[in-house]
Coordinates of C-alpha atoms in Angstrom, one line a residue:
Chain A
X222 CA 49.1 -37.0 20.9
X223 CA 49.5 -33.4 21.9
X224 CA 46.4 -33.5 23.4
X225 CA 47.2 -36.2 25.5
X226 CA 50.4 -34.8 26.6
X227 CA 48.9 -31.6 27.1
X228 CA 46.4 -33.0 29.4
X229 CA 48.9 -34.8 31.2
X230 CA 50.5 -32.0 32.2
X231 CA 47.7 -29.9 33.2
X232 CA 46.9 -33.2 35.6
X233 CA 50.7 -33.6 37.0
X234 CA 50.3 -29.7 38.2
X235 CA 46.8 -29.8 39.1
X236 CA 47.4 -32.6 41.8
X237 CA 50.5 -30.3 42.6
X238 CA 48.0 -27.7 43.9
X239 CA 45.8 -30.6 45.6
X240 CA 46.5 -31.0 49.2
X241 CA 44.9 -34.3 49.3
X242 CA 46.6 -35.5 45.9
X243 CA 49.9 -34.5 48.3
X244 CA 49.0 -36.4 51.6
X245 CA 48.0 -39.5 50.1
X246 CA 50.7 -39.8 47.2
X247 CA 53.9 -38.2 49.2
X248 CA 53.6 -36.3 52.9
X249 CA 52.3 -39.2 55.0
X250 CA 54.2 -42.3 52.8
X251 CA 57.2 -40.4 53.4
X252 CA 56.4 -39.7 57.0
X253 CA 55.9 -42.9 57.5
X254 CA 59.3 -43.8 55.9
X255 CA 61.1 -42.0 58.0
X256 CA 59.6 -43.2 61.3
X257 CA 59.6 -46.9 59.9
X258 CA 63.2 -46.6 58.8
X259 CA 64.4 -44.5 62.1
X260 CA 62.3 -46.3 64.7
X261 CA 60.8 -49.6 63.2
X262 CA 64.0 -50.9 62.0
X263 CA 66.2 -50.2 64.7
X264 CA 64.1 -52.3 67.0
X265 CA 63.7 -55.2 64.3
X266 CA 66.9 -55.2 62.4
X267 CA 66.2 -57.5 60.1
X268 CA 63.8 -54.8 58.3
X269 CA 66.2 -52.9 57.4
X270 CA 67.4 -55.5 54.7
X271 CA 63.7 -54.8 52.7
X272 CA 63.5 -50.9 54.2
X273 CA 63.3 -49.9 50.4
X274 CA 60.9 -52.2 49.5
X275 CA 58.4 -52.7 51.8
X276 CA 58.2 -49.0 52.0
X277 CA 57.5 -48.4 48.5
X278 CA 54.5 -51.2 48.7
X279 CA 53.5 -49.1 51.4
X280 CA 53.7 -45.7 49.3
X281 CA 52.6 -47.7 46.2
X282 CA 49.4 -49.1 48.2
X283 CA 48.3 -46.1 49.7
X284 CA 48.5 -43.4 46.9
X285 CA 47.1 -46.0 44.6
X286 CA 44.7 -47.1 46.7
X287 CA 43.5 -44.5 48.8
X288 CA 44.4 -41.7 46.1
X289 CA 43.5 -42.6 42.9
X290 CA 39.8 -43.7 43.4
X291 CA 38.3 -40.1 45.1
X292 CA 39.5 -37.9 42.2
X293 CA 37.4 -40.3 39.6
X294 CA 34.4 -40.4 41.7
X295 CA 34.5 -36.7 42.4
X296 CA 34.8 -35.9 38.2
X297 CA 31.8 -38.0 37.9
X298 CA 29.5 -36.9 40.7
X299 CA 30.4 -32.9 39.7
X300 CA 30.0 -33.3 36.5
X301 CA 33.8 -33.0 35.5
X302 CA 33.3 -36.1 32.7
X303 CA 30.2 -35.1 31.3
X304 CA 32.1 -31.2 30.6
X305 CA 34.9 -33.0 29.4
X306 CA 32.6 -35.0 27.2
X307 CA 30.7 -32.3 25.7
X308 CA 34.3 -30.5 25.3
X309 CA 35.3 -33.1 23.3
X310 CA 37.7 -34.5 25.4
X311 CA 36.8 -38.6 25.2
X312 CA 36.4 -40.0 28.7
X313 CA 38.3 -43.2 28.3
X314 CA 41.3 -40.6 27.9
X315 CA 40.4 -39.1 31.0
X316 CA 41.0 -42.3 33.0
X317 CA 43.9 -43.3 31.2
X318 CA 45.5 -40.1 32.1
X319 CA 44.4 -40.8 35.7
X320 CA 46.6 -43.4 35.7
X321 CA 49.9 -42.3 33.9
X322 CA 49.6 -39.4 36.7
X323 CA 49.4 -41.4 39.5
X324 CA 52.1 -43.9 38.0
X325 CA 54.3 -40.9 37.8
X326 CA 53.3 -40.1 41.1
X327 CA 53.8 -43.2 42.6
X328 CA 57.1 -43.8 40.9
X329 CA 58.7 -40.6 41.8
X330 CA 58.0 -41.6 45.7
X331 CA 59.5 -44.7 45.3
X332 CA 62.6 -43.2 43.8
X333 CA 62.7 -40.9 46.4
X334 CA 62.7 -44.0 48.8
X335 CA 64.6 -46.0 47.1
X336 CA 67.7 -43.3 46.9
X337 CA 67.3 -42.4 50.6
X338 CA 66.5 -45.8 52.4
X339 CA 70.1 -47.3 52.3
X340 CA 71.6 -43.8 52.4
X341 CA 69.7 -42.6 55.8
X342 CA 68.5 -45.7 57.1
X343 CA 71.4 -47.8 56.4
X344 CA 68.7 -49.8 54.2
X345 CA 70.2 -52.9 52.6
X346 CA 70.4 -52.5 48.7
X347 CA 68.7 -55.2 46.2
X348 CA 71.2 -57.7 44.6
X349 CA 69.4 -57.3 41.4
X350 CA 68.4 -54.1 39.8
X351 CA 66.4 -54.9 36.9
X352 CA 64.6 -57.2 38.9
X353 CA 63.7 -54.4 41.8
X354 CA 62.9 -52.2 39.1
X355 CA 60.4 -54.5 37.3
X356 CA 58.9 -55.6 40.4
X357 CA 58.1 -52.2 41.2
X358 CA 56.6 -51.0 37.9
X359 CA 54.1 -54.1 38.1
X360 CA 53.3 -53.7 41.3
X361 CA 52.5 -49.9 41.1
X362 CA 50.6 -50.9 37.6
X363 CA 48.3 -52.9 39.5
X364 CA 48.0 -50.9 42.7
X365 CA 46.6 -48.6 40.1
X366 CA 44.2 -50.9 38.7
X367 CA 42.9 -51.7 41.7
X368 CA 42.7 -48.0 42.7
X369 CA 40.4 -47.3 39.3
X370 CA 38.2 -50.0 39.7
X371 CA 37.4 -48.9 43.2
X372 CA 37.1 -45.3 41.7
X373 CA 34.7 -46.8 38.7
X374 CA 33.0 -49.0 41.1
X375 CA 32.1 -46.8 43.9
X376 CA 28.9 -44.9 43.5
X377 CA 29.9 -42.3 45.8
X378 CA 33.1 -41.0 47.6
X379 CA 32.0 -42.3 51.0
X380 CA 31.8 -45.8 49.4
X381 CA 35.2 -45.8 47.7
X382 CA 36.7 -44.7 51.1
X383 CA 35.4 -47.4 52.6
X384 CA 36.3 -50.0 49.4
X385 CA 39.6 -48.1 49.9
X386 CA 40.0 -49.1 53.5
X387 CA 39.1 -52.5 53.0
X388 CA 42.4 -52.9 50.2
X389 CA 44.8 -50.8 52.3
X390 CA 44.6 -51.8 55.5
X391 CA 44.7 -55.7 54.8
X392 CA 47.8 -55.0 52.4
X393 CA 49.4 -53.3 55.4
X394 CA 48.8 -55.6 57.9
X395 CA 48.9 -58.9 56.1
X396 CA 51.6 -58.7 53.0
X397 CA 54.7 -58.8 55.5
X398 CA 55.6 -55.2 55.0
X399 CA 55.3 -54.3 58.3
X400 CA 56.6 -57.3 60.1
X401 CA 57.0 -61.3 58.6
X402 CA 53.8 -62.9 56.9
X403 CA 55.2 -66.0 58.9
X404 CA 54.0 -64.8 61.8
X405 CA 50.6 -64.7 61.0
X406 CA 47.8 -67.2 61.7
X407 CA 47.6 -69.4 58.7
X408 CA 44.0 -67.8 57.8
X409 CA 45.0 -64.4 57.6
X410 CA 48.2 -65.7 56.0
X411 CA 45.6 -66.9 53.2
X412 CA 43.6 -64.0 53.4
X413 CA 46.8 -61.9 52.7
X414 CA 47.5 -63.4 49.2
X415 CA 44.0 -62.0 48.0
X416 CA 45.8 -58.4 47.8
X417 CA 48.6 -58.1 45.7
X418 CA 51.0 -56.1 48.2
X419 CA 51.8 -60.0 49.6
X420 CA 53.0 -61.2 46.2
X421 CA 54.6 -58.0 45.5
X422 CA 56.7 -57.9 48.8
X423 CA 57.3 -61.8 48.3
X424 CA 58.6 -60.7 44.7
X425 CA 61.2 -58.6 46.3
X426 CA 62.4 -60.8 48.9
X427 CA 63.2 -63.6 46.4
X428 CA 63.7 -62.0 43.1
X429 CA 65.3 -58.9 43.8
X430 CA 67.0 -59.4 47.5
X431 CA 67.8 -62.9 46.8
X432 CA 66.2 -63.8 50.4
X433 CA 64.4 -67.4 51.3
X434 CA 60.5 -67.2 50.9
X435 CA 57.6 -69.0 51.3
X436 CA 57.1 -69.6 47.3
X437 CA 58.4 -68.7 44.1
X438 CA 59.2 -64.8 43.4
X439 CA 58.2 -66.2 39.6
X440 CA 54.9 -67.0 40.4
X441 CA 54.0 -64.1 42.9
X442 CA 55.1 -61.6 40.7
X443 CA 53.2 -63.2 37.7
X444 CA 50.2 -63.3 40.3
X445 CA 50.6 -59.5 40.7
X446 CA 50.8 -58.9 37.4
X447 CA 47.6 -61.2 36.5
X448 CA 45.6 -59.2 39.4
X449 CA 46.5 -55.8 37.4
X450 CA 45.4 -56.3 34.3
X451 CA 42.2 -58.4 35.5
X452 CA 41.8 -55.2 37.7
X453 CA 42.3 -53.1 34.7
X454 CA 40.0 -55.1 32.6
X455 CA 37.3 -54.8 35.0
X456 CA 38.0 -50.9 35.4
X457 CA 37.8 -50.2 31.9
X458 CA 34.7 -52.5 31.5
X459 CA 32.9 -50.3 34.5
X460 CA 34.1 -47.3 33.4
X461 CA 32.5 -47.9 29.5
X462 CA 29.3 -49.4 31.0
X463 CA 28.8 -46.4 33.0
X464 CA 29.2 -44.1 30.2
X465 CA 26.8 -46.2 28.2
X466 CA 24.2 -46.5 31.4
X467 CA 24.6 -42.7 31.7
X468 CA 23.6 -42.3 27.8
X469 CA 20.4 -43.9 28.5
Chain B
X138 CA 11.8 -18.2 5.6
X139 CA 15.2 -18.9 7.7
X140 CA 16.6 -22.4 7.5
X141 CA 16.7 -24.7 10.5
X142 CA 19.6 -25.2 12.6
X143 CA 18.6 -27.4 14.5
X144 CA 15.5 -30.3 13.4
X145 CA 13.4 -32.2 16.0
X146 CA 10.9 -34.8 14.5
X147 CA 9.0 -37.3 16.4
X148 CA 11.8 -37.2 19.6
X149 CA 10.7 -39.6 21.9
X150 CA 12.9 -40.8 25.1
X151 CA 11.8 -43.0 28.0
X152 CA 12.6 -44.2 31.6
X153 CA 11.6 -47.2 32.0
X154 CA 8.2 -46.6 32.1
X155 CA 8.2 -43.0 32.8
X156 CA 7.6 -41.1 29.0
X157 CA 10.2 -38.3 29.2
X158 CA 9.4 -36.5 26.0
X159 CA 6.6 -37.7 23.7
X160 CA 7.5 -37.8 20.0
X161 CA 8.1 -33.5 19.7
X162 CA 8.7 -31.8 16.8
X163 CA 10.7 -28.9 16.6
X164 CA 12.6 -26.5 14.9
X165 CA 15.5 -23.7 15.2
X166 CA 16.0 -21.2 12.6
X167 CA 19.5 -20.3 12.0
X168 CA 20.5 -17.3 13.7
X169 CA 18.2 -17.2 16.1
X170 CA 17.8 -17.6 20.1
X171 CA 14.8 -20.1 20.9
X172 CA 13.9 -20.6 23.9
X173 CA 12.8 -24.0 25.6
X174 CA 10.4 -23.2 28.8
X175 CA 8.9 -25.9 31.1
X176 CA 8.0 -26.7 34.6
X177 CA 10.8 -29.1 36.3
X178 CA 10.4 -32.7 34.4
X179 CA 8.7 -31.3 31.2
X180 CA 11.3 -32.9 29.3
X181 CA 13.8 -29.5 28.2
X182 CA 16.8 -31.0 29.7
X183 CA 16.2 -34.6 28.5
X184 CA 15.4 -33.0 24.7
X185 CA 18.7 -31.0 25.0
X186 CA 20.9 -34.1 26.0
X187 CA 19.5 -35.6 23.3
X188 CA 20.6 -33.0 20.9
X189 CA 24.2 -32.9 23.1
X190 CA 24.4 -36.6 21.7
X191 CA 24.6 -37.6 25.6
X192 CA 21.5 -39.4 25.9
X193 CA 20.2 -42.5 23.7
X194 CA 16.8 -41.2 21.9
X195 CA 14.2 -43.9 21.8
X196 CA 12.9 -43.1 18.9
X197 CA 12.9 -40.0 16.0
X198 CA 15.1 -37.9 14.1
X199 CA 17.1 -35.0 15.3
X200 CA 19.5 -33.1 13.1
X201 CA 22.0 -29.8 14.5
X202 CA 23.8 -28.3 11.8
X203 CA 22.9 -30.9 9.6
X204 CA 24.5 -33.6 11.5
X205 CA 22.9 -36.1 13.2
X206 CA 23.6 -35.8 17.3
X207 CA 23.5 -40.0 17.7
X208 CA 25.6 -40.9 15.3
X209 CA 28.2 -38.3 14.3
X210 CA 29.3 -36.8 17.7
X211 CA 32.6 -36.2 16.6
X212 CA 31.7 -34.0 14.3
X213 CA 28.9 -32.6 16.5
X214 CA 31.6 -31.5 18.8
X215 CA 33.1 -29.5 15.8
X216 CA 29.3 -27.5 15.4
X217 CA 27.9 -27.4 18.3
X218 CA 28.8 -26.0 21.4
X219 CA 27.4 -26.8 24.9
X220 CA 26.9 -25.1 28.1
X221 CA 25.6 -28.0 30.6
X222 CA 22.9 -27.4 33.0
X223 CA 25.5 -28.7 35.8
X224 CA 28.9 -29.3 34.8
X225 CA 31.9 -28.6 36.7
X226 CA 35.6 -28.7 36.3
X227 CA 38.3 -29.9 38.6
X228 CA 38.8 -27.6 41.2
X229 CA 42.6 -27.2 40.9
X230 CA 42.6 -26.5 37.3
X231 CA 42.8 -22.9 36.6
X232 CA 40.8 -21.3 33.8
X233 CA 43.8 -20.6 31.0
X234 CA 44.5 -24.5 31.6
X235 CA 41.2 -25.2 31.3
X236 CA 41.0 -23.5 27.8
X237 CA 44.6 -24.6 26.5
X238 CA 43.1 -28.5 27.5
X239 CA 39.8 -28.2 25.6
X240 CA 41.3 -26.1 22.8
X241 CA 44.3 -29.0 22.8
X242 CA 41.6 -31.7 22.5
X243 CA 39.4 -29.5 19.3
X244 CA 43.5 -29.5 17.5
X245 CA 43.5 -25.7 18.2
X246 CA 45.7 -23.4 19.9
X247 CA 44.6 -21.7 23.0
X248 CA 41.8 -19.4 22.5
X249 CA 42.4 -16.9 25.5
X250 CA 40.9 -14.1 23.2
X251 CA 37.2 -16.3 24.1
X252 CA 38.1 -15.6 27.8
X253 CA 39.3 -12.3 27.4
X254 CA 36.3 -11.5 25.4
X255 CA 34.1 -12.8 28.3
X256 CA 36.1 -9.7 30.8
X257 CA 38.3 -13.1 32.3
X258 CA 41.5 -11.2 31.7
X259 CA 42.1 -11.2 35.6
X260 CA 40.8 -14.6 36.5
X261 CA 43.1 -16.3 33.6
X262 CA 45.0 -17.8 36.5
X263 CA 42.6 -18.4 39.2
X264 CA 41.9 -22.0 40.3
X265 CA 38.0 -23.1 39.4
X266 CA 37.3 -23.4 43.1
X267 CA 38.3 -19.4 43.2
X268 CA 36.0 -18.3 40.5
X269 CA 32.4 -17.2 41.4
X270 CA 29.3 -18.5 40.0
X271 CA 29.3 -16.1 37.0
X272 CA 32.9 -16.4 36.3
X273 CA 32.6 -20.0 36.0
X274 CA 29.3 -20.1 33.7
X275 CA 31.3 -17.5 31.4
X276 CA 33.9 -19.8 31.4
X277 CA 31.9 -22.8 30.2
X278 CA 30.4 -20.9 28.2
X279 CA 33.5 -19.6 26.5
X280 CA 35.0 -23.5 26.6
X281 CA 31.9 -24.2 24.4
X282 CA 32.6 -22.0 21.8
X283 CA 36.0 -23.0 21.3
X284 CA 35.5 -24.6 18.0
X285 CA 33.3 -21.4 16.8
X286 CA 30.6 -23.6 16.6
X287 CA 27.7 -23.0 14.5
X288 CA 24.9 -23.3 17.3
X289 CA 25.1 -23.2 21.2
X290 CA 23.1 -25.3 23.6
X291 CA 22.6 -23.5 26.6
X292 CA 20.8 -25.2 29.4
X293 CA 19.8 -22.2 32.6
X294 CA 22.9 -20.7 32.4
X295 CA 21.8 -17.9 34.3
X296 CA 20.6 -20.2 37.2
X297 CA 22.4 -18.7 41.0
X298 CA 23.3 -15.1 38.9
X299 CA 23.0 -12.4 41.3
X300 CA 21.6 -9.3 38.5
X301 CA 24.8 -8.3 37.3
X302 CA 26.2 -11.7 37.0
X303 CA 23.0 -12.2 34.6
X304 CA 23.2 -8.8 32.9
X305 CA 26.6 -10.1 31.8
X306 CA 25.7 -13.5 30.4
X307 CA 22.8 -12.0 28.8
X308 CA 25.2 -9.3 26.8
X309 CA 27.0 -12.3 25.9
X310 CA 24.2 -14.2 24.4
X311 CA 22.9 -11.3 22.4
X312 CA 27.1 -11.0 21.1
X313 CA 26.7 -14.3 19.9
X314 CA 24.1 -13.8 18.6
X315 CA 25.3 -10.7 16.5
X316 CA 28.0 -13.1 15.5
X317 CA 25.5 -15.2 13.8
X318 CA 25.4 -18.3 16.0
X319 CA 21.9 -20.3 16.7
X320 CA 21.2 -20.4 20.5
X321 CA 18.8 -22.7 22.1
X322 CA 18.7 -21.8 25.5
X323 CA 16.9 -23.7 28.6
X324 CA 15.6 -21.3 31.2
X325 CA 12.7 -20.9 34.0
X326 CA 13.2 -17.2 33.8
X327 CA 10.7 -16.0 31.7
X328 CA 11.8 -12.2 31.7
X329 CA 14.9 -13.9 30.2
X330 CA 12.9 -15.7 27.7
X331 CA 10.7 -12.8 26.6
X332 CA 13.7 -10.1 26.6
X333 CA 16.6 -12.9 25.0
X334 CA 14.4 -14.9 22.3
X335 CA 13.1 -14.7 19.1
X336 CA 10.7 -17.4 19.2
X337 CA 10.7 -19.9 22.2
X338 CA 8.3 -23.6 23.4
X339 CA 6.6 -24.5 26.6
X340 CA 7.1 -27.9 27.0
X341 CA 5.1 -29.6 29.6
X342 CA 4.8 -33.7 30.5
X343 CA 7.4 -34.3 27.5
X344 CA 4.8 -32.0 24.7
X345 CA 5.2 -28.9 23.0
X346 CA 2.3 -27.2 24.8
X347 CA 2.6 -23.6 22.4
X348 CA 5.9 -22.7 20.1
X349 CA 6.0 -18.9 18.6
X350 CA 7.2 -15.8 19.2
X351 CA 6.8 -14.5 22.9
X352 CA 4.6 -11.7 22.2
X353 CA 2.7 -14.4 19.9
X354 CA 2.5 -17.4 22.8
X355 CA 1.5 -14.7 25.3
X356 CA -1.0 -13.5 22.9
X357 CA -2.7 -17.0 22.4
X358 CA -3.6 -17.7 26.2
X359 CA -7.4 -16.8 27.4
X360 CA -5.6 -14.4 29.8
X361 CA -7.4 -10.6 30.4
X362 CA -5.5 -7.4 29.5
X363 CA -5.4 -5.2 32.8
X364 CA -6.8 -1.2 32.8
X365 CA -5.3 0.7 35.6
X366 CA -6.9 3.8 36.3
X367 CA -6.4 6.9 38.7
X368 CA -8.2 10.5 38.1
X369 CA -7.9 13.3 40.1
X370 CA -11.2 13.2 41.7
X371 CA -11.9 10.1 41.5
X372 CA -15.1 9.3 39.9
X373 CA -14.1 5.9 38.3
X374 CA -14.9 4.7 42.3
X375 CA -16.1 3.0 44.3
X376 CA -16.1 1.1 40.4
X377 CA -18.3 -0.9 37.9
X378 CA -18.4 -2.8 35.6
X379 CA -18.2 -0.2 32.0
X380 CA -19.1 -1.7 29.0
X381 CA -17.1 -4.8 28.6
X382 CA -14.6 -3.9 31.1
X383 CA -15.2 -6.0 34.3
X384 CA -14.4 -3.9 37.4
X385 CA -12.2 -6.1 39.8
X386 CA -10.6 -4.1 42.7
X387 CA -9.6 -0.6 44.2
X388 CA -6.6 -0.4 46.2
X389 CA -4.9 3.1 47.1
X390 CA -6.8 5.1 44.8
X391 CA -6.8 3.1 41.7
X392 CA -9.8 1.6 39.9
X393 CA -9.1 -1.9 38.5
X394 CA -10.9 -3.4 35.5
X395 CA -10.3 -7.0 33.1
X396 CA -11.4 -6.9 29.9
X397 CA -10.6 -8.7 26.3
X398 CA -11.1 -5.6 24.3
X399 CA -8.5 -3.2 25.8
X400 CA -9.2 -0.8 22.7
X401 CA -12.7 -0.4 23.6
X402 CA -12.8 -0.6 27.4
X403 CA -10.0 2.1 27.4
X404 CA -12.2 4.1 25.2
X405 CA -15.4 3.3 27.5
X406 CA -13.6 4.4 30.6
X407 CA -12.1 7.7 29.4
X408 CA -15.4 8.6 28.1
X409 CA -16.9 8.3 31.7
X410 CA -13.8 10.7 33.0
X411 CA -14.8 12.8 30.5
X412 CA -18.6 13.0 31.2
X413 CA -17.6 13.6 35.1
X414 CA -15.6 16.5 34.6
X415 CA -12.6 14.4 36.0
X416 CA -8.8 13.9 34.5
X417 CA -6.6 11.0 34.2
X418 CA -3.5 11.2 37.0
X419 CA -2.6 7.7 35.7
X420 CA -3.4 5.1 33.3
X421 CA -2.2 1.5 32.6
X422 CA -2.8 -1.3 30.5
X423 CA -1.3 -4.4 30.8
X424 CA -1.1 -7.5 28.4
X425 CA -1.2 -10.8 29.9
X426 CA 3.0 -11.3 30.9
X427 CA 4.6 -14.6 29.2
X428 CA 4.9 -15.9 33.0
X429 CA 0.8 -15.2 33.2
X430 CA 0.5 -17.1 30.1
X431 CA 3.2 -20.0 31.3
X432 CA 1.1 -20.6 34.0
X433 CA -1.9 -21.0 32.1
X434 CA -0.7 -23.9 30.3
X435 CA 1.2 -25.6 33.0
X436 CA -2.1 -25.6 35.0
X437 CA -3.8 -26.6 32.0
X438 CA -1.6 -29.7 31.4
X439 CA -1.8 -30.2 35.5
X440 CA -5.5 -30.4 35.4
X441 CA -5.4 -32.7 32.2

């Protein structure tokens, strides 16, 4: 157990000193934010009522996302995994400890959000905490998922940008974070309930702002929840079958 | 005789169809540095993974230490340290965390005396992006002896060392030696292998082509000792061919000759210096090198 918080740690303060590890998990979610809450919302008023929320999708999506699958691909093409291996350090630690650093990550952003939406944006606050709160934890527990599996799947780092893309920018554009799902062509509304940023944002409008939706909070959030631990299973799955292809 | 360290019998690992190494035997004495020569794709690396416990043998028995390397890896962690041919660490990670995590993992407290001991006492906090080439090998290879392990795998750890860099790593290796700890070391540089190791093996197309002693593996090759004369007047030239030296070249004043019986054609040719009333401004003899007799078999296998 040491060990493992040992390592944590050392993982928490080397992504400190990563610029990338930075840019994706905190400077441009936050940027964005800020011109979200001080443009965005000014002009559509009525996203200032979710400012919190679909903000931290957005951080949650992108850090997760576009953040979490480069550093795995990068251990494994340098030869990080196979030093840790012969070190002794066991490689399914490794990738757990990928993802309790970008959960800390990615919860410390939306905090950050959270505290500062209604406070400088004038953000409307959820009328349940507990559900706003759990919502979140799933949803960043399978943003990370996803994140690994595109890390384990992707043979190099040009190939998990590009898996990465394909995620992120559908989750943008077609959850309803950045303006209402309803507006969208009922294809793309579809296509929108593959990623789990729709269910997640649908979540929060029902379950933890108490707003009308287009179908149960209940059932997205289970949805979201089922697509992070299939996600993980996968992952984890990859990730063995790699070390066992690698063995020979 | 020594005991082994380490125990190769029958090793055999394929690629698909592509025989990697061919059922070798071999065997490390305790204590000692052997070397593993080859040609690129003569099998070393493959036969040290194996060893590492990172690669699946297809077949024979392998112990380190007594413990077998596909089955007991967590206790082969505990005896055996490794130095990877390319490994890397995180870039951001700076070499004291580096120790602290890999001594945290072994259940032992940081060992910044191994990085000290390696002249790291400046770099402790420098990020493994900011280390140079050398730094970062002596880092691995202090990382690997964490767990004062019994025997050390190191595969071309001097590989990209300018000479100091090497002179370094080399000191090391003998320390470690000193200490008591078995070192099988991977290399193409055969002045490292004939300088670092007691006994070394040329592997080629997955086979132990010759296993020995350097001076004994250079000794077994068909390879021609080499008589390098100058006198003062010069009446080994224009050259011939003196008893069972073969004359080969002149260049800049020196006579050249081959010969398998340096005793005797030394003997021949200073007898003929003599008779001419000349003396000897120089003289050289030189043994076939380890590289000379490297080449030999690699050729040897290519032509098979």
């Amino acid at each position: 157990m040491n060990a493992f918080l040992l390592h944590l740690w050392v993982q928490v303060r080397m992504d400190a000193r990563e610029r990338g590890t930075l840019l994706t998990f905190y400077a441009v979610p936050l940027t964005f934010f800020v011109v979200m809450g001080a443009v965005f919302s000014s002009i559509n008023p009525t996203t200032k009522e979710t400012l919190a929320a679909s903000m931290s999708i957005f951080a949650v999506t992108m850090g997760a996302v576009l953040g979490a699958p480069i550093p795995l691909v990068k251990m494994r093409e340098s030869g990080v995994l196979r030093a840790y291996r012969v070190s002794g350090i066991p490689s399914r630690a490794v990738l757990f400890i990928q993802e309790v650093s970008a959960f800390f990550h990615l919860l410390l952003v939306s905090a950050i959000i959270f505290a500062t939406a209604p406070l400088f944006f004038g953000a409307g606050l959820p009328r349940d905490y507990t559900g706003y709160f759990t919502i979140l934890l799933i949803y960043i527990f399978a943003s990370i998922a996803l994140g690994l599996l595109i890390g384990v799947t992707a043979r190099s780092q040009s190939m998990a940008t590009m898996l990465s893309q394909a995620v992120f920018l559908p989750s943008l554009l077609l959850s309803g974070i950045m303006f209402p799902a309803s507006l969208l062509p009922r294809p793309l509304l579809w296509l929108g309930r593959i990623f789990p940023a729709t269910h997640a944002m649908q979540s929060f409008s029902v379950l933890a702002y108490h707003l009308k939706a287009n179908y149960s909070g209940a059932s997205a959030l289970g949805i979201t929840a089922c697509i992070g631990m299939l996600a993980t299973a996968i992952a984890v799955w990859r990730f063995e079958a790699a070390g066992r292809e690698e063995l020979g | 005789m020594a005991e082994a360290a380490i125990r190769v019998q029958g090793l055999i690992k394929r690629y698909g169809p592509t025989i990697a190494v061919n059922g070798i035997d071999l065997e490390v004495r305790k204590g000692e540095i052997f070397g593993l020569l080859g040609p690129n794709g003569a099998g070393k690396t493959t036969t040290l993974e194996c060893l590492e416990g990172i690669r699946k043998a297809d077949g024979g028995r392998m112990t380190v230490d007594g413990c077998n390397p596909q089955s007991d890896r967590k206790e082969l962690r505990r005896r055996l340290g490794v130095q990877l041919q390319s490994s890397s660490l995180p870039d951001s990670i700076r070499a004291d965390e580096a120790m602290s995590l890999v001594c945290a993992w072994h259940g032992l407290a940081p060992r910044i005396d191994l990085l000290k001991g390696f002249g790291m006492e400046t770099s402790l906090k420098k990020q493994y992006h900011a280390l140079s080439t050398g730094q970062k090998r002596r880092l691995h290879l202090a990382l690997a002896l964490v767990g004062d392990p019994a025997v050390v795998v190191l595969d071309e750890p001097t590989a990209g060392l300018d000479v100091q860099g090497r002179a370094q790593l080399h000191d090391a290796i003998r320390a470690l030696k000193a200490k008591g700890i078995t070192i099988l070391l991977a290399t193409h540089d055969m002045a490292e292998a004939e300088t670092l190791c007691d006994r070394l093996a040329i592997m080629i197309h997955g086979n132990i082509a010759a296993v020995g002693s350097p001076a004994q593996v250079t000794a077994a090759g068909h390879g021609e000792t080499r008589i390098i004369v100058r006198t003062m007047n010069g009446s080994l030239l224009p050259g011939r061919d003196i008893g069972n030296a073969r004359f080969t070249k002149v260049s800049e004043g020196y006579g050249e000759w081959m010969c398998s019986d340096a005793a005797a054609a030394v003997i021949d040719l200073l007898r003929k210096v003599q008779a001419a009333g000349d003396t000897v401004e120089d003289l050289r003899v030189e043994r076939p090198s380890l590289e000379e007799r490297f080449l030999e078999l690699v050729d040897g296998g290519e032509h098979e």
